[in-house]
XYZ file of C-alpha atoms in Angstrom:
81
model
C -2.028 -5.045 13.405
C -3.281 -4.265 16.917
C -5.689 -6.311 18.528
C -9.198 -5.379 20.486
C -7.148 -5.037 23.946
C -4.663 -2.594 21.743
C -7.234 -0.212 20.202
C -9.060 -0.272 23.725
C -5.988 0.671 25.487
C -5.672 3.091 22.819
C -8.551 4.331 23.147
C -8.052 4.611 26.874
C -5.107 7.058 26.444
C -7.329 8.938 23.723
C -9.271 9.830 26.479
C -6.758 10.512 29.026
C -5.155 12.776 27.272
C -8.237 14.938 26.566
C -9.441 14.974 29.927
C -6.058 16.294 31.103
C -6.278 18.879 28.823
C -9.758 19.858 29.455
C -8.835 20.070 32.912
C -5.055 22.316 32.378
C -7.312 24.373 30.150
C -10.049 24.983 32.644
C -10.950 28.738 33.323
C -8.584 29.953 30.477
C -9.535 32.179 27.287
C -9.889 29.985 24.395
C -7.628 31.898 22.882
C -5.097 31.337 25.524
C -5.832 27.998 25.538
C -3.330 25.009 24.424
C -4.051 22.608 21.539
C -6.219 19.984 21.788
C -4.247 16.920 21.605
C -4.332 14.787 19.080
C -5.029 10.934 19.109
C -2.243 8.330 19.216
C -1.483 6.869 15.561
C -3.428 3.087 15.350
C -1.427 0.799 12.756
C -3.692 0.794 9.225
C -5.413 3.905 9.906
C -2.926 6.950 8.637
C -3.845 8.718 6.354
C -1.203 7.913 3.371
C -0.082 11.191 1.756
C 0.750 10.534 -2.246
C 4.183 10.427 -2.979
C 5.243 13.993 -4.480
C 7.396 12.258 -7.053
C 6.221 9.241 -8.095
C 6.649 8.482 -11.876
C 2.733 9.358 -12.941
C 2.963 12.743 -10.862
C 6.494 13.999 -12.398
C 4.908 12.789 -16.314
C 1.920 15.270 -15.312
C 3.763 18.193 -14.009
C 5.955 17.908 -17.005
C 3.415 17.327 -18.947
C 1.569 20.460 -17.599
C 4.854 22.722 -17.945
C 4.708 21.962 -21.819
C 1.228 22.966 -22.348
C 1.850 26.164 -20.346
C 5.462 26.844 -22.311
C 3.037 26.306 -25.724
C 0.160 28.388 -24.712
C 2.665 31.174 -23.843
C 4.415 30.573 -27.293
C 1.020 30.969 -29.131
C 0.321 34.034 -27.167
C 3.570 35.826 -28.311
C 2.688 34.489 -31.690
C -0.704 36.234 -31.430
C -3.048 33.501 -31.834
C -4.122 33.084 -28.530
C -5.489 36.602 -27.521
């Protein structure tokens, strides 16, 4: 984990970054102008994205799939209308 002096320094560069920007971007369209950049990654703070196949996401999606495979089935059947 970083430190006070690390997230300062950080920080710092956070702000670097955007003034350079502000400055390259100066007098342009906002259409025409770059993307803001975005801050540097601090340990503990990204954002963790769920694993697309862990074990309790694969049992729902298959789980899902059969209840759509059995609605259609009743459907053909005619007792779902």
């Amino acid at each position: 984990m970083w430190g006070l002096a690390e997230h300062l320094a950080g920080l710092q560069l956070d702000e670097l970054r955007v003034a350079n920007w502000q400055r390259s971007n100066e007098g342009v369209k906002p259409s025409k102008q770059s993307k803001r950049p975005t801050p540097i990654t601090r340990p503990g703070t990204k954002a963790k994205r769920p694993d697309k196949n862990s074990p309790e996401r694969v049992a729902r999606r298959h789980a899902a799939k059969r209840r759509a495979a059995e609605r259609r089935t009743a459907i053909a059947r005619g007792e779902i209308t």
